[in-house]
Coordinates of C-alpha atoms in Angstrom, one line a residue:
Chain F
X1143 CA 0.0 0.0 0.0
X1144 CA 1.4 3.8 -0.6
X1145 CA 2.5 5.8 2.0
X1146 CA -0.7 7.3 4.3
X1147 CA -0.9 10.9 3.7
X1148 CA -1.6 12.6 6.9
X1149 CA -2.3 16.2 7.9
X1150 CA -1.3 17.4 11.2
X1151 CA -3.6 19.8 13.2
X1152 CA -2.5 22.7 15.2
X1153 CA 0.9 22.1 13.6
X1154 CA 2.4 25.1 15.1
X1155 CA 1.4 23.7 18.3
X1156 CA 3.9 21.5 21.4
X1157 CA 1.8 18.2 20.3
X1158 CA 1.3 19.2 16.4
X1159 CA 5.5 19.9 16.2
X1160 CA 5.6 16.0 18.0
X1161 CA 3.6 14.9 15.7
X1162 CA 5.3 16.4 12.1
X1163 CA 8.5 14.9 13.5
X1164 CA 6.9 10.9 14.5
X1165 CA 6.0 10.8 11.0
X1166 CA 9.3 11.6 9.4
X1167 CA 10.6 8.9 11.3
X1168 CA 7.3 6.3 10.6
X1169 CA 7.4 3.9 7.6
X1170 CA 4.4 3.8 5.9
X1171 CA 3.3 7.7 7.1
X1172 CA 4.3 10.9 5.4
X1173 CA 3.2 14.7 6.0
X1174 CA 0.9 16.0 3.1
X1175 CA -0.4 18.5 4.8
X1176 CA -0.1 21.4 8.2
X1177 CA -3.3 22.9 9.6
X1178 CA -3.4 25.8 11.5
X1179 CA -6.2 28.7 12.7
X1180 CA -7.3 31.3 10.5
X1181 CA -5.1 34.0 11.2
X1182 CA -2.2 32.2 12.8
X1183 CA 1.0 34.2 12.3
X1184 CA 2.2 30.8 10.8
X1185 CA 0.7 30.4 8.3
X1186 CA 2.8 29.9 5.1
X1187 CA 5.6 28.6 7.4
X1188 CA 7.6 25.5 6.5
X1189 CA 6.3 22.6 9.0
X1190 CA 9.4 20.6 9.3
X1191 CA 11.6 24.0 10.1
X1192 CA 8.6 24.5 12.9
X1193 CA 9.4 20.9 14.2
X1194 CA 12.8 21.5 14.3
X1195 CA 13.5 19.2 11.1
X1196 CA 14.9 20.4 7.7
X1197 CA 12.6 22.0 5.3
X1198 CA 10.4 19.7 3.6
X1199 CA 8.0 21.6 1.3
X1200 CA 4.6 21.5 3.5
X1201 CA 3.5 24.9 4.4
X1202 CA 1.0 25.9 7.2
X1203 CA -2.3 26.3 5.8
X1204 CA -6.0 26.8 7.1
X1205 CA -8.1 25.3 4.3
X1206 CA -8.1 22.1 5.6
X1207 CA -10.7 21.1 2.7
X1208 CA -7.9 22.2 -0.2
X1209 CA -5.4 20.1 2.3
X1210 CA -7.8 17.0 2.2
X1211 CA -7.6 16.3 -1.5
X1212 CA -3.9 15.4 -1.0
X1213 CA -4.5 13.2 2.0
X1214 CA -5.8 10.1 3.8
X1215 CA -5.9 11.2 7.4
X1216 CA -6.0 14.0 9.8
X1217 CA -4.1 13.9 13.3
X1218 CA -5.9 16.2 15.4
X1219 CA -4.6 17.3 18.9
X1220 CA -6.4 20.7 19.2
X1221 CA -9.1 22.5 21.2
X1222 CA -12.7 21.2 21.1
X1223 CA -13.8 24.2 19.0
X1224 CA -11.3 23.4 16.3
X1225 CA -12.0 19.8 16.4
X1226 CA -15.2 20.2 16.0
X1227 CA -14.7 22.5 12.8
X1228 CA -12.3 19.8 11.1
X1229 CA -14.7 16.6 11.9
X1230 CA -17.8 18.2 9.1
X1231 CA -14.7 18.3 6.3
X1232 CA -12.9 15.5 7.2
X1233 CA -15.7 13.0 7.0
X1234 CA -16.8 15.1 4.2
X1235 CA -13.7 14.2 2.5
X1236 CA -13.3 10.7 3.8
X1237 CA -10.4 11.4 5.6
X1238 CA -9.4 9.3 9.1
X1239 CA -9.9 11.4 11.8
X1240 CA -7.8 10.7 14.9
X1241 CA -8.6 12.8 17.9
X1242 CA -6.4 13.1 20.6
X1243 CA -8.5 16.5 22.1
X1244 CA -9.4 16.7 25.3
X1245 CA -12.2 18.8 27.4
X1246 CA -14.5 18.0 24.6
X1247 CA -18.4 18.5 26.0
X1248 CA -21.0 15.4 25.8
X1249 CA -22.6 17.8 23.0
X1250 CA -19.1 17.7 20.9
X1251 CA -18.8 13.9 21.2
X1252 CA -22.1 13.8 19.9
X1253 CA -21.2 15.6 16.9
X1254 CA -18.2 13.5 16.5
X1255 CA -20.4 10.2 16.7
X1256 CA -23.0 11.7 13.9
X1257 CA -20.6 11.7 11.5
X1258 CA -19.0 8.2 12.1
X1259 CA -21.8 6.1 10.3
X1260 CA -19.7 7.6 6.8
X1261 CA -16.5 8.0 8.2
X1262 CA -13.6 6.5 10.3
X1263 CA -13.2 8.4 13.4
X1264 CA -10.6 7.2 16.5
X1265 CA -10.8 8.9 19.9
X1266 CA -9.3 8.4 23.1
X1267 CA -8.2 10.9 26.0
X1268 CA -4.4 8.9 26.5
X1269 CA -3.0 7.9 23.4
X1270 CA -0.1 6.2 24.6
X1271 CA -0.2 2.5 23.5
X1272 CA 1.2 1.2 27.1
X1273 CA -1.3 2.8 29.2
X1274 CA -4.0 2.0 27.2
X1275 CA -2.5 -1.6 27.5
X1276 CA -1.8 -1.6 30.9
X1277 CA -5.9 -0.4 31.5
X1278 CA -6.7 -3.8 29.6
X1279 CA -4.2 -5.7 31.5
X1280 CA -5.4 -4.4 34.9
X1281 CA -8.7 -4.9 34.1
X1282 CA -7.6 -9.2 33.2
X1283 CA -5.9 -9.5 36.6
X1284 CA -8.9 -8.0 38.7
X1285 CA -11.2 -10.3 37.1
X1286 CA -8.7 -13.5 37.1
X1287 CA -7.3 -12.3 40.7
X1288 CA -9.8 -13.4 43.9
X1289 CA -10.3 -10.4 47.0
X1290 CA -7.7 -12.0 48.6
X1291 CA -5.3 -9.8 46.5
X1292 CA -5.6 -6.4 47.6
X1293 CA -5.1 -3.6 44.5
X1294 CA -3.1 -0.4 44.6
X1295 CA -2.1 2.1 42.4
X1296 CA 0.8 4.4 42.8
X1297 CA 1.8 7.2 40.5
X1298 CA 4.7 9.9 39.9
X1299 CA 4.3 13.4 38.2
X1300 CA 6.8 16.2 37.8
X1301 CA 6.7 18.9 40.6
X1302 CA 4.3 21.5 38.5
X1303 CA 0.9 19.0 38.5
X1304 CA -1.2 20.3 41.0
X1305 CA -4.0 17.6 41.2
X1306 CA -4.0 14.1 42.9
X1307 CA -4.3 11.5 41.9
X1308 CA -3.3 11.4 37.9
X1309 CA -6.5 11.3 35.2
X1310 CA -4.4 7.8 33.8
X1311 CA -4.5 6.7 37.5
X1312 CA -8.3 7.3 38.4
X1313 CA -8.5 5.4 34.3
X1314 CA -6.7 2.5 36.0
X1315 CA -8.5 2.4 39.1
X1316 CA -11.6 2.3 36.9
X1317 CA -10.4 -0.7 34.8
X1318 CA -9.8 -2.5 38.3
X1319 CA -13.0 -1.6 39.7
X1320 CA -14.7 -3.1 36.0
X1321 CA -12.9 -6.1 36.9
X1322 CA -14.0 -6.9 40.1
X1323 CA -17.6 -5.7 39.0
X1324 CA -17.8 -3.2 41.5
X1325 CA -17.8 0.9 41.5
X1326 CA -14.6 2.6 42.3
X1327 CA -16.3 5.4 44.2
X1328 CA -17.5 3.1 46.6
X1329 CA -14.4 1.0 46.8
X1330 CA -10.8 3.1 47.0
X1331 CA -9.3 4.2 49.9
X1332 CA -7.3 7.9 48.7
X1333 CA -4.6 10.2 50.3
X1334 CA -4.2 7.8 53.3
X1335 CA -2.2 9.8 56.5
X1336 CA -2.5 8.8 60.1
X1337 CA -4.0 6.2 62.3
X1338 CA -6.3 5.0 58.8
X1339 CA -7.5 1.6 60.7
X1340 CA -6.9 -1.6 59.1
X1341 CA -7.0 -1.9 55.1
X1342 CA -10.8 -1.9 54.2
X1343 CA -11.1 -5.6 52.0
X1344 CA -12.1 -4.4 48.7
X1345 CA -11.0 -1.2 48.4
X1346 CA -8.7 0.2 45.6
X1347 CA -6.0 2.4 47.2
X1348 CA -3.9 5.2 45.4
X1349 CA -1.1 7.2 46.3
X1350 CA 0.8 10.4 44.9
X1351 CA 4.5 11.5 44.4
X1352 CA 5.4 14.7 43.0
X1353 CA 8.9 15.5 42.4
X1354 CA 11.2 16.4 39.2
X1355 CA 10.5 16.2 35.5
X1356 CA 8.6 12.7 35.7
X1357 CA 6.1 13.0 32.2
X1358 CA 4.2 10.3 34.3
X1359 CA 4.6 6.5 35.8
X1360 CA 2.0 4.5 37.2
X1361 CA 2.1 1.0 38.7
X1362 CA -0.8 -1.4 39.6
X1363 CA -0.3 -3.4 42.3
X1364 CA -2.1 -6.6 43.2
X1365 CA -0.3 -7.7 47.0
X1366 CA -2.0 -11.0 47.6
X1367 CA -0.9 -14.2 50.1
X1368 CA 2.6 -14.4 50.0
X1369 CA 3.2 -12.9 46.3
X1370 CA 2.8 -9.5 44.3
X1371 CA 2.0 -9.1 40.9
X1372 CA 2.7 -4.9 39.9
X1373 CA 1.8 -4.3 36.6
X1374 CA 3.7 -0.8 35.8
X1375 CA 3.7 1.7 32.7
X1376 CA 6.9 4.2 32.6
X1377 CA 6.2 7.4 30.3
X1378 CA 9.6 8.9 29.1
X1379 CA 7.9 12.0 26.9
X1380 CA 5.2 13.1 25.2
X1381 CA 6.6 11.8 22.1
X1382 CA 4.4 8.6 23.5
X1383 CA 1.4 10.3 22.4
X1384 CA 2.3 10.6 18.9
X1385 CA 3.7 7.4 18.3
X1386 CA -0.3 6.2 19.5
X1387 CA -1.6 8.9 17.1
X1388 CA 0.1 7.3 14.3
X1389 CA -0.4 3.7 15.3
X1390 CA -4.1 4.4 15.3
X1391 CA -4.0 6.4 11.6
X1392 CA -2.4 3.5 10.2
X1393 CA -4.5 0.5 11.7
X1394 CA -8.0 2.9 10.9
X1395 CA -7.0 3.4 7.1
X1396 CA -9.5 1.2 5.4
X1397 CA -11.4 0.3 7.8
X1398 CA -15.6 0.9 7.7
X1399 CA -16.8 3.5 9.1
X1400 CA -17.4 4.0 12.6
X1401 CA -16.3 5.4 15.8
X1402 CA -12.9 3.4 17.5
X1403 CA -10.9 3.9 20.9
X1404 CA -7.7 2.6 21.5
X1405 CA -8.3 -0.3 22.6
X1406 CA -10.1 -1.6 19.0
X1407 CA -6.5 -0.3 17.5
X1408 CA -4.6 -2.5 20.2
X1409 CA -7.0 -5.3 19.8
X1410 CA -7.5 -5.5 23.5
X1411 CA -11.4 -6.7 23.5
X1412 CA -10.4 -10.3 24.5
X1413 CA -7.0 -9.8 26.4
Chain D
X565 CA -13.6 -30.5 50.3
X566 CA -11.4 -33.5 51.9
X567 CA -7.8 -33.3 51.1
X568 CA -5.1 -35.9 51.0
X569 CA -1.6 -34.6 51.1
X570 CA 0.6 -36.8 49.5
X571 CA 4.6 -36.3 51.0
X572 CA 2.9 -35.3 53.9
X573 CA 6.3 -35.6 55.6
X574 CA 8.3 -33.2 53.4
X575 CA 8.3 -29.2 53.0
X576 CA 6.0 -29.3 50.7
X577 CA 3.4 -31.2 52.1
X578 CA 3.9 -29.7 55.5
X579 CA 3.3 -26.4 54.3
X580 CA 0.0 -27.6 52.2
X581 CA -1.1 -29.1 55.7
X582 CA -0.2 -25.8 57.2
X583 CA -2.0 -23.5 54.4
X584 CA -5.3 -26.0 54.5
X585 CA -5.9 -25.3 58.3
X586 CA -5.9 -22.0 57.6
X587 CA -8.6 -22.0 54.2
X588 CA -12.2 -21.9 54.6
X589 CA -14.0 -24.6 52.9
X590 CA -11.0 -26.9 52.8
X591 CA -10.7 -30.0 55.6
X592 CA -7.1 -32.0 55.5
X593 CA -8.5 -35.8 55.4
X594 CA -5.0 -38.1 55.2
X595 CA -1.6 -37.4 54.7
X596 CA 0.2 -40.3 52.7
X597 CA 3.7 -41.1 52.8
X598 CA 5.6 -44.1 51.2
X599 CA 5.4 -47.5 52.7
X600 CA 8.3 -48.0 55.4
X601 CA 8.6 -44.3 56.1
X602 CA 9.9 -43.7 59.6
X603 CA 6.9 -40.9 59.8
X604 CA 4.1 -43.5 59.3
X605 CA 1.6 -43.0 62.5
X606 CA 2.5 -39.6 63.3
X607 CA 0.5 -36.9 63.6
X608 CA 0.2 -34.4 60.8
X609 CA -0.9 -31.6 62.6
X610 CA 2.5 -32.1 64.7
X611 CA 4.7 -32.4 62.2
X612 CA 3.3 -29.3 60.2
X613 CA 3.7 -27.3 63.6
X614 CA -0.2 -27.0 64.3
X615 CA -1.4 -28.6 67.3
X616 CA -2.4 -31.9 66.3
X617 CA -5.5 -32.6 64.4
X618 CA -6.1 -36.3 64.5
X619 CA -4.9 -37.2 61.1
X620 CA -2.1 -39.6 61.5
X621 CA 0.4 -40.5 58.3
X622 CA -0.6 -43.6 56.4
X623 CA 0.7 -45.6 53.4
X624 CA -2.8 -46.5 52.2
X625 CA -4.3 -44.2 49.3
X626 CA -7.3 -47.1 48.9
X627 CA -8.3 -46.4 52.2
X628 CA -7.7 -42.8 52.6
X629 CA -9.5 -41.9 49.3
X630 CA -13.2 -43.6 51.1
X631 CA -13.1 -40.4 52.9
X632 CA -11.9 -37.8 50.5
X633 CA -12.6 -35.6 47.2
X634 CA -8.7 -35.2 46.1
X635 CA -5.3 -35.4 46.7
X636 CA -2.5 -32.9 46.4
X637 CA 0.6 -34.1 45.2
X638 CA 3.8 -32.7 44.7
X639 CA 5.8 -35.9 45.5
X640 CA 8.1 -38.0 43.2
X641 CA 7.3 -39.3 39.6
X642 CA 7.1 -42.7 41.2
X643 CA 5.1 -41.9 43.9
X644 CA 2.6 -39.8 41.9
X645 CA 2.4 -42.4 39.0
X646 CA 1.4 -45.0 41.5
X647 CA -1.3 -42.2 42.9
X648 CA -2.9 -41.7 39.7
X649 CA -4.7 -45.0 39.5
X650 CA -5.9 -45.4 42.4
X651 CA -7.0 -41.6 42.4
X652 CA -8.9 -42.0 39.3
X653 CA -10.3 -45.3 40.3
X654 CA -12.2 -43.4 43.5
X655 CA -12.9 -40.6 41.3
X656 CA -10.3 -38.0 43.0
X657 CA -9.7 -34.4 41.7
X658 CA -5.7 -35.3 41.5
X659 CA -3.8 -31.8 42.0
X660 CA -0.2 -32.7 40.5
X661 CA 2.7 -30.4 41.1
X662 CA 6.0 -33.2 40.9
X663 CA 8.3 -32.1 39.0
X664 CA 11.4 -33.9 37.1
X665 CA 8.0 -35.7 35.4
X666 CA 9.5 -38.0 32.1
X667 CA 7.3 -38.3 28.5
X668 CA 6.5 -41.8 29.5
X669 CA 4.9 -40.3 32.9
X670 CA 3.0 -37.4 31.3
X671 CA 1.4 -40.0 29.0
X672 CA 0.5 -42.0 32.2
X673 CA -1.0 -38.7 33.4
X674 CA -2.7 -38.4 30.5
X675 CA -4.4 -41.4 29.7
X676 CA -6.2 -41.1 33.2
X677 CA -8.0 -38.1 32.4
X678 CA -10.6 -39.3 30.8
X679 CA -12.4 -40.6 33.7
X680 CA -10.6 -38.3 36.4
X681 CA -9.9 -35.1 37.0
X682 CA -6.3 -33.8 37.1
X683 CA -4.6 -30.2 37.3
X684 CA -1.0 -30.4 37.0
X685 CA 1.6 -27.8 36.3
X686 CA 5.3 -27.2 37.2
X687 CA 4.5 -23.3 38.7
X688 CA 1.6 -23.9 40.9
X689 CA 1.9 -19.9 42.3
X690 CA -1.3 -18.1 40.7
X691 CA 0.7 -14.9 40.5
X692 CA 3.4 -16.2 38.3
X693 CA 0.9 -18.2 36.1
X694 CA -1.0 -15.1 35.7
X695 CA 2.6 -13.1 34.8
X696 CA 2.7 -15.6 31.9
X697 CA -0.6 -15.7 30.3
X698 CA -0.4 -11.5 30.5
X699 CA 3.2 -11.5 29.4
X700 CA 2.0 -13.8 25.8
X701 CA -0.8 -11.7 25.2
X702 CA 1.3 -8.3 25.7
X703 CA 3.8 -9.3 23.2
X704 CA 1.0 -10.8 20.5
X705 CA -0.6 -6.9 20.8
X706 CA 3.0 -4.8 20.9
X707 CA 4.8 -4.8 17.9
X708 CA 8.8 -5.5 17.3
X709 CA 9.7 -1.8 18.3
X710 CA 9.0 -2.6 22.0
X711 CA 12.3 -4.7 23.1
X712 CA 11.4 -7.7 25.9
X713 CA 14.2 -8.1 28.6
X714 CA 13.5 -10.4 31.0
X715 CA 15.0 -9.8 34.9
X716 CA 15.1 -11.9 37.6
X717 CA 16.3 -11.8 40.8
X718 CA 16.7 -15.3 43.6
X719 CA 18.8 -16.0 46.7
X720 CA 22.5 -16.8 47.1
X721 CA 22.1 -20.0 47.1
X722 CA 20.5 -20.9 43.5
X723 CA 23.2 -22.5 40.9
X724 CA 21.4 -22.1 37.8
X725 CA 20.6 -19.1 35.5
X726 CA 18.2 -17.7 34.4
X727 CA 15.5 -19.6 36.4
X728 CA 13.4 -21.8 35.2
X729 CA 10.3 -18.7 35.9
X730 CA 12.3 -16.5 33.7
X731 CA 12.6 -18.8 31.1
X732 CA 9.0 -20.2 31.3
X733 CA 8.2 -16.1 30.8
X734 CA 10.7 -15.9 27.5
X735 CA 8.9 -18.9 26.4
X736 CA 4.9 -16.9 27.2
X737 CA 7.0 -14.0 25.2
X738 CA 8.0 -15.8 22.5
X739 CA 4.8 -17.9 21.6
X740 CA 3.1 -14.3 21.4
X741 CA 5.8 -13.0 19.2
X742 CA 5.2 -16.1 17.2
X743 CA 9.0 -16.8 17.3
X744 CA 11.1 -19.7 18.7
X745 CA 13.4 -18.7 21.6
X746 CA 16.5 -20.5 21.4
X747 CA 17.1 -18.8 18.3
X748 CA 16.1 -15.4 19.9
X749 CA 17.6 -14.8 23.1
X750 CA 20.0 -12.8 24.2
X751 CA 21.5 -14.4 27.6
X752 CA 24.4 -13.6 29.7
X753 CA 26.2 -10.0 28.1
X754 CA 29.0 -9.2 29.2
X755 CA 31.6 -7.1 27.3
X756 CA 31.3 -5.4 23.8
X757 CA 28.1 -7.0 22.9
X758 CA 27.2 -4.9 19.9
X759 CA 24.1 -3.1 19.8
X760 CA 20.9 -5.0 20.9
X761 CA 19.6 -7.8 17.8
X762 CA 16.3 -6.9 16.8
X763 CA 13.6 -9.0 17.8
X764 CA 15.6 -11.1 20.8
X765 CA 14.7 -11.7 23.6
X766 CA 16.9 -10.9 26.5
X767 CA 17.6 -12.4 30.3
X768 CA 19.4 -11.0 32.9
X769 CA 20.2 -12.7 36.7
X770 CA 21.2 -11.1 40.2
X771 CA 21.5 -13.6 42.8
X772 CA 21.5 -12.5 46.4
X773 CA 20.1 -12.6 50.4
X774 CA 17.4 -14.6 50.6
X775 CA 15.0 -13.3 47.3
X776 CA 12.2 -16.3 47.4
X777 CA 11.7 -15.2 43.1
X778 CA 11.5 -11.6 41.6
X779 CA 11.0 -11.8 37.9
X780 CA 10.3 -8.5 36.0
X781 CA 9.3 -8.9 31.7
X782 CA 10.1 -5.3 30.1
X783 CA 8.6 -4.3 27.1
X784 CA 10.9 -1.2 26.4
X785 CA 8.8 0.3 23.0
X786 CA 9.8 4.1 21.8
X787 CA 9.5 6.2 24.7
X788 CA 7.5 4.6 27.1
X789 CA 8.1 1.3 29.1
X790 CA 5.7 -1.6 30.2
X791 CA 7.0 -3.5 33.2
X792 CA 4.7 -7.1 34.7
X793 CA 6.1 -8.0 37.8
X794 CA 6.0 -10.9 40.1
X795 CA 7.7 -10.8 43.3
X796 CA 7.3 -14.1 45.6
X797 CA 7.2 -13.6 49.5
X798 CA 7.4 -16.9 50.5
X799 CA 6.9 -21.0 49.7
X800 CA 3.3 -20.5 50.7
X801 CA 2.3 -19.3 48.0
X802 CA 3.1 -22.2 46.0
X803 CA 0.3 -24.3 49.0
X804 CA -1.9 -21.4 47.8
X805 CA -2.0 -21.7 44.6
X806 CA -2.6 -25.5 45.0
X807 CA -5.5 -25.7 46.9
X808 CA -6.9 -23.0 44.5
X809 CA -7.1 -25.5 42.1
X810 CA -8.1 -28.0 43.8
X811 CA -11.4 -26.2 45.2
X812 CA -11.9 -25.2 41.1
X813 CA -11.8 -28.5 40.2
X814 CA -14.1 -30.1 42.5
X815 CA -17.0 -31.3 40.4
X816 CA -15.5 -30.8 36.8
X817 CA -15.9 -32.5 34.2
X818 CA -12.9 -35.6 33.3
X819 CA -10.1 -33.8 32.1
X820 CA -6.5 -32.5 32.2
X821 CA -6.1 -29.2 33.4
X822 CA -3.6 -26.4 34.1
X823 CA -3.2 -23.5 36.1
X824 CA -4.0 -21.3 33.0
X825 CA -7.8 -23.3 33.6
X826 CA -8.2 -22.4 37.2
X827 CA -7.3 -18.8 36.6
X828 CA -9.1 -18.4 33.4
X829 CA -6.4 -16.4 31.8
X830 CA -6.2 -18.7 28.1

């Protein structure tokens, strides 16, 4: 199959610079195209100079329907208003749509969803291919696992976060909760200091650290008689994002319409 | 469910003695040891370190298995091949967990599952078997940009490396990867090893203290690391592991089973 021509959204932006770079070093991807607002002082820019890469032709542009003839796919990592824009055109056009926006509104994801009966749209809030694994994985052991293994999730961020716990670690706590077929709000024990009592059976614990540059580790750990089984994912940059981004344009190129997550690209229904 | 524990003299079967006092729904029933063992009589209770309990060491499966639903055995090939017909013959869920078991043996095993049930496997520990069956289907779903390394970690004692675990866990690895290990592993470096071979597989060993098994399969993929852990406390949780199976397999259907069954994890 040719290369899958992909246009990067925002591509002035931290994540759309990521992203013009990933696919210069993916096989089977190449940069067609480099969206940006109306009005952006970048526009007409070169996008690999912007990600730090030599020249290579594609300038900034905001006609993202002149940009689709040229293209298969659209990697968008924007704001839910510009998201929203690009998903009339790119379904319009046929284009996969791979959204990695977040703080989109139930009434946005219902626009994204009316579109995805004539095109192929994939969504998920963490890209990262390890922690969408490790969710599936968790999820396995708390169903395989009996109560007599207590579960507990611990997580590092860098110093600058300033809410407890972690989005991905509330995500995991979730996939354990699905797995014992409870609800987590019912069943986790959080920000444990003094005399706590005993360990309530049942419940899901987390813990924070804050300290450094960590982009963001997270372990799951299942303490049962006599044995431990952690299950652990270990972020090194953002650059983890992108490499999902493009895993997901890839496996969604040619597929029938419809609206994916993550774990349809990793194949995780029967893990 | 009433248990036999067959070695009831050794380690092993005086911690299963040990871990069935303490397990709901479990009652120990006979301890078996070999004919002309010097234990034969004693109480098993006693010699597990539990006040004793009644149940005193016999050479007599037959008339043992009137008053039981299974046996646990992690004894000797001979012993457990001469268990296996007379546990199928009383219609015993036969937990097996010997190792050093030949072809011939395993075909022995075999041919009495069709009227008995059996669950054998060489790593009784839940944890570990649950490590494995994770471990395959992590490296079916990654692709050949995330590296597996293998760690593992056992006490000063221990002659042999890697374990057995770890290589149990290159195997899981390598039947997801859909490749065949001894061709792609990479044990041992040392020195100027040249850059890492695409697509191996590689071990590493620490030996030290008193480490009962850590074992630790990396998937190290572009800028991000998955890590499956297994660290073991303690022998317990071998007698754990065993008696899990033995309450899943009371009432099953004929039929020979392993610790990937009880734990549902295929």
């Amino acid at each position: 199959m040719a290369d899958m021509r992909l246009i990067v959204a925002g591509a002035g932006g931290r994540m759309g610079r990521t992203l013009t770079r990933v696919i210069a070093e993916t096989p089977g991807a190449v940069l067609t195209g480099a969206l940006e607002a109306p009005g952006s002082e970048l526009l007409g820019q070169d996008a690999g100079v912007l990600a730090g890469l030599p020249a290579n032709g594609i300038k900034v542009s905001a006609d993202l329907w002149s940009l689709s003839a040229e293209a298969d796919g659209i990697l968008d990592f924007t704001v839910p208003r510009a998201t929203i824009a690009n998903v009339a055109i790119a379904a319009e056009r046929g284009l996969v749509h791979v959204i990695g926006t977040t703080g989109l509104s139930a009434s946005d994801d219902a626009v994204i969803k009316s579109v995805t009966s004539r095109a192929v749209v994939v969504k998920s809030g963490n890209m990262s291919l390890g922690v969408n694994l490790l969710a599936a994985l968790v999820k396995r052991a708390a169903q395989s696992l009996d109560p007599s293994f207590d579960i507990e999730i611990l997580e590092m961020h860098h110093k600058g976060k300033i809410d407890a716990p972690s989005g991905t670690a509330l995500m995991l706590g979730e996939a354990a909760a699905a797995g014992r077929g409870v609800t987590l709000e019912d069943h986790s024990a959080r920000g444990r200091d003094g005399v706590t009592g005993a360990r309530r059976a049942g419940d899901i614990g987390f813990a924070s650290l804050r300290g450094g540059t960590a982009a963001g580790d997270h372990s799951v750990i299942f303490a049962g008689p006599s044995e431990r089984l952690t299950l652990s994912h270990h972020a090194e940059d953002r650059a983890i994002f992108a490499h999902g981004a493009l895993k997901a344009a890839l496996w969604a190129h040619g597929k029938k319409p419809g609206l994916y997550s993550m774990a349809d690209v990793l194949g995780l229904g029967d893990i």
